[in-house]
Short mmCIF file of C-alpha atoms in Angstrom, two decimals:
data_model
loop_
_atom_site.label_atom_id
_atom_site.label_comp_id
_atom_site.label_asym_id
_atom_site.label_seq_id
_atom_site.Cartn_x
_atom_site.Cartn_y
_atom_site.Cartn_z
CA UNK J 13 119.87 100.98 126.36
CA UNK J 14 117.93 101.79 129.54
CA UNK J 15 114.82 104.37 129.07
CA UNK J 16 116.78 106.69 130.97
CA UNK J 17 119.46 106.75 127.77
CA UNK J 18 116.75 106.66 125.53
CA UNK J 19 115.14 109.79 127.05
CA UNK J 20 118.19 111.54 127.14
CA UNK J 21 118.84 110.28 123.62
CA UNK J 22 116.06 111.60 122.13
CA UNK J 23 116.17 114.49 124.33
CA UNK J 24 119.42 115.30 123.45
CA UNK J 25 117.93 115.26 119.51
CA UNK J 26 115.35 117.28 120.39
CA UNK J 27 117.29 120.13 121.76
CA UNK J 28 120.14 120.35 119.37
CA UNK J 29 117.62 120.71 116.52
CA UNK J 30 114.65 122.36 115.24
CA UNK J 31 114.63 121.43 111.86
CA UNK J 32 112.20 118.53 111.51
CA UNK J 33 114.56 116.98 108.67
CA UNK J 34 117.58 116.65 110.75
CA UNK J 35 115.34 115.34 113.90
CA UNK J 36 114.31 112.79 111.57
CA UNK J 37 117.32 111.85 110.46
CA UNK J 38 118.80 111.72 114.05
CA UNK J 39 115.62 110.09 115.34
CA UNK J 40 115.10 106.67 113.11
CA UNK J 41 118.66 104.84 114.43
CA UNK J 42 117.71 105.97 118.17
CA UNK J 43 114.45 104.11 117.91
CA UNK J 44 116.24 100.98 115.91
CA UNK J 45 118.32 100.77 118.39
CA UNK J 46 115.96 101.29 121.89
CA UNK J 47 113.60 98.81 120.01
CA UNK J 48 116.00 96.39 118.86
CA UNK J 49 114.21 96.24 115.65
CA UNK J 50 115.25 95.79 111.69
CA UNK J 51 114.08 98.92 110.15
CA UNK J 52 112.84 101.63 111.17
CA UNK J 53 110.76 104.24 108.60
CA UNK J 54 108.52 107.27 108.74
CA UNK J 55 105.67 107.95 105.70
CA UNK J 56 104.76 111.55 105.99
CA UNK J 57 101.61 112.54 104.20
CA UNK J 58 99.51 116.00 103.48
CA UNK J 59 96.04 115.03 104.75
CA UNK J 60 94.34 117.48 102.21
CA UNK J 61 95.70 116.68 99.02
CA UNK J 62 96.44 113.23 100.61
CA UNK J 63 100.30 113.07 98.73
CA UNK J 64 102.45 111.22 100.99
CA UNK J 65 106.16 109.74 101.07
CA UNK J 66 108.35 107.81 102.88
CA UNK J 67 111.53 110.18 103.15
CA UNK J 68 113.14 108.40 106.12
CA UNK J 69 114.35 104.46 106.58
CA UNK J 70 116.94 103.53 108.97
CA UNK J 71 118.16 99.87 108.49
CA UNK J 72 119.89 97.39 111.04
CA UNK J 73 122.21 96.12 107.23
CA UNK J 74 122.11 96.46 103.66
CA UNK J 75 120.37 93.43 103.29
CA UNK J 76 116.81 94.73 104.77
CA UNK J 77 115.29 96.67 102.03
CA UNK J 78 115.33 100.38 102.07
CA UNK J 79 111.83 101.60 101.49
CA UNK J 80 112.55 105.91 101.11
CA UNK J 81 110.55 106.76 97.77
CA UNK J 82 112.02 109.68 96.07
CA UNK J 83 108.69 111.56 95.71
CA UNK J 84 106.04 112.51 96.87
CA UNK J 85 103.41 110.32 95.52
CA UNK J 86 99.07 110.27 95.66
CA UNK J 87 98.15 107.62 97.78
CA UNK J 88 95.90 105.05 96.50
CA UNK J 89 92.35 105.51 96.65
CA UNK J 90 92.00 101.62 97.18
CA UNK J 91 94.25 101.46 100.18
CA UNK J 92 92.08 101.82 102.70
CA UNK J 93 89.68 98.79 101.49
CA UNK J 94 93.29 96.86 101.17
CA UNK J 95 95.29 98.03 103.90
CA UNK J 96 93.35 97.61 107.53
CA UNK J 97 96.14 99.64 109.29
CA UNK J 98 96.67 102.61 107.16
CA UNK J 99 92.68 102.75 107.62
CA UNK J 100 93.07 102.90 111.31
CA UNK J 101 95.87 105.08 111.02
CA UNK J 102 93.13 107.31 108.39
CA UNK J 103 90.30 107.12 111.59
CA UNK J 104 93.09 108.42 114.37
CA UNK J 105 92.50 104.95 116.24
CA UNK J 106 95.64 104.40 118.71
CA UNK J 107 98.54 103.13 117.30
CA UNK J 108 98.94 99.20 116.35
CA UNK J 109 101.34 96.45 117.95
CA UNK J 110 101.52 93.41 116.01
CA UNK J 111 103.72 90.89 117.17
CA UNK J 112 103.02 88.04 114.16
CA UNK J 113 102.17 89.29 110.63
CA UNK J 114 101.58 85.24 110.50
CA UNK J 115 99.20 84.86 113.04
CA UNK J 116 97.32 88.60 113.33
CA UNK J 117 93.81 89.10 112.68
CA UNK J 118 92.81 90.14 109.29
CA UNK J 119 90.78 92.85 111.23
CA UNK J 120 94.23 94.49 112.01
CA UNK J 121 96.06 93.46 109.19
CA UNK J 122 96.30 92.09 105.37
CA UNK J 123 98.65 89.42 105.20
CA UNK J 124 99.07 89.31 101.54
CA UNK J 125 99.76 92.56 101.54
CA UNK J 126 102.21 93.33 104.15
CA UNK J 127 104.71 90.34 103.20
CA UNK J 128 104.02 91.71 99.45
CA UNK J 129 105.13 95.36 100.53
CA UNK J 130 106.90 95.35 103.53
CA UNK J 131 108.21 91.59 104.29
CA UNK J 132 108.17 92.26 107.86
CA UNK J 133 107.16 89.95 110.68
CA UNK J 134 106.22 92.13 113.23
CA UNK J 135 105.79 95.79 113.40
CA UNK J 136 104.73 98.93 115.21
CA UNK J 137 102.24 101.16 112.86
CA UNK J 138 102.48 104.62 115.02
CA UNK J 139 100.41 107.20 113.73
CA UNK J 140 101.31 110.86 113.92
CA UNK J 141 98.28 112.51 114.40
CA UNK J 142 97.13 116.46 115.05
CA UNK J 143 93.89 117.76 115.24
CA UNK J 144 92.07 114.33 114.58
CA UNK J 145 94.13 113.92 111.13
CA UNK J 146 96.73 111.41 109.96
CA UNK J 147 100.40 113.35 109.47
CA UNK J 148 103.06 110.00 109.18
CA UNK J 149 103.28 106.70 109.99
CA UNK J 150 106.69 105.23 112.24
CA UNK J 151 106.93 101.76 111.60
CA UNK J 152 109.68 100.03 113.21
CA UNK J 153 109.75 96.50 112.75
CA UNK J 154 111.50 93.25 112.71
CA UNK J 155 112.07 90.68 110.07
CA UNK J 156 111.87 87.19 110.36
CA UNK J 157 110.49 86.46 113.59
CA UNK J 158 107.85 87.49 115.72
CA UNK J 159 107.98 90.42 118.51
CA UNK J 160 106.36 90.56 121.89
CA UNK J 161 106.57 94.34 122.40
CA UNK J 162 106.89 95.47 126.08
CA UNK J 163 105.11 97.70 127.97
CA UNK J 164 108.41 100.08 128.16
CA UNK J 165 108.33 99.72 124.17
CA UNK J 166 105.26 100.90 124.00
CA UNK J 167 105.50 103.96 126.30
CA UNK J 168 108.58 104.96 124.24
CA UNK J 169 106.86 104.74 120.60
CA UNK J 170 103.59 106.24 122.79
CA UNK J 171 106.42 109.82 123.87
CA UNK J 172 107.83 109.87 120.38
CA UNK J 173 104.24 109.90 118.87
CA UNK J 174 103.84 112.91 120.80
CA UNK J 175 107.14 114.47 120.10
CA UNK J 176 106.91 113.56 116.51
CA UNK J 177 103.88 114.56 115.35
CA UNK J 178 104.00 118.07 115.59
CA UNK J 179 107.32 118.02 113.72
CA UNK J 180 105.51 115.85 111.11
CA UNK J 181 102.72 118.58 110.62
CA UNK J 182 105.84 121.49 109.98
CA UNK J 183 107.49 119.29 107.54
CA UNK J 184 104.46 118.79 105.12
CA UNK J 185 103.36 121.99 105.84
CA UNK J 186 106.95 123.28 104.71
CA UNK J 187 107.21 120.39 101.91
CA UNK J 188 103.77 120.72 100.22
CA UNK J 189 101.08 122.34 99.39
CA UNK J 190 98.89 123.43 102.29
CA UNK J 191 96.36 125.67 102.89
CA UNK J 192 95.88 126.41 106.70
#
């Protein structure tokens, strides 16, 4: 799929629908598919009350595991200290391409921890971000081997971002508890 299809892909999303849910929905198999990539899931979180959930997983086969939690749950105090990307993602730094779990820094990432959460190789951590606070988290990623992600990959997952992450900041707004 050229970036040509995948703007008119997404495009096409965008303009049949306004309901973040549905976008969502619609959204996840585009980017499996432009990216070539496993699985494909977006955490959404309410930066005051800091609840979060992943609501959204597309997988490439039954076999990948599905990681949608059924509610929305209070994220971990410790993650941060545990978890170097969801404390970038916490800071608004730019979104993180790692193409070896194996091999990464443990300035960018926890090894233990992503094999014992995610079992991923490689992965994209996008953050959704609006008004210098953390709304989701897209992760596409691939299992198994590592990913050299191109420069057309990242100017993709750098549009959605900004496509995204206003419709991230409806949905918890509409989902939870928010005060404006």
């Amino acid at each position: 799929m050229t970036n040509l299809v995948l703007h008119e892909a997404v495009q096409s999303i965008l303009e049949k629908n306004s309901d973040p849910d549905a976008i969502f929905t619609a959204i996840l198999p585009v980017v499996g598919e432009v990216l070539q990539c496993d699985r494909c899931f977006l955490y959404l979180r309410n930066p005051q009350t800091k609840f979060g959930q992943i609501g959204y997983c597309w997988r490439r086969n039954q076999d990948i595991p599905d990681m949608r939690e059924p509610e929305w749950k209070l994220e971990p105090a410790w993650l941060p200290q545990v978890d170097p990307l969801f404390a970038a993602a916490l800071q608004t730094a730019p979104s993180i391409y790692v193409e070896d779990v194996e091999t990464a820094s443990p300035e960018v990432l926890n090894k233990d921890f992503e094999r014992e959460h995610f079992g991923h190789r490689a992965l994209i951590h996008a953050h959704l971000c609006q008004d210098q606070q953390l709304w989701g988290i897209l992760q596409p990623c691939v299992f198994g081997q590592q990913r050299t992600w191109s420069e057309s990959d990242r100017t993709f997952i750098t549009q959605l971002e900004n496509k995204l992450a206003p419709l991230a900041v409806a949905y918890v707004k509409g989902a939870t508890d928010y005060s404006s």
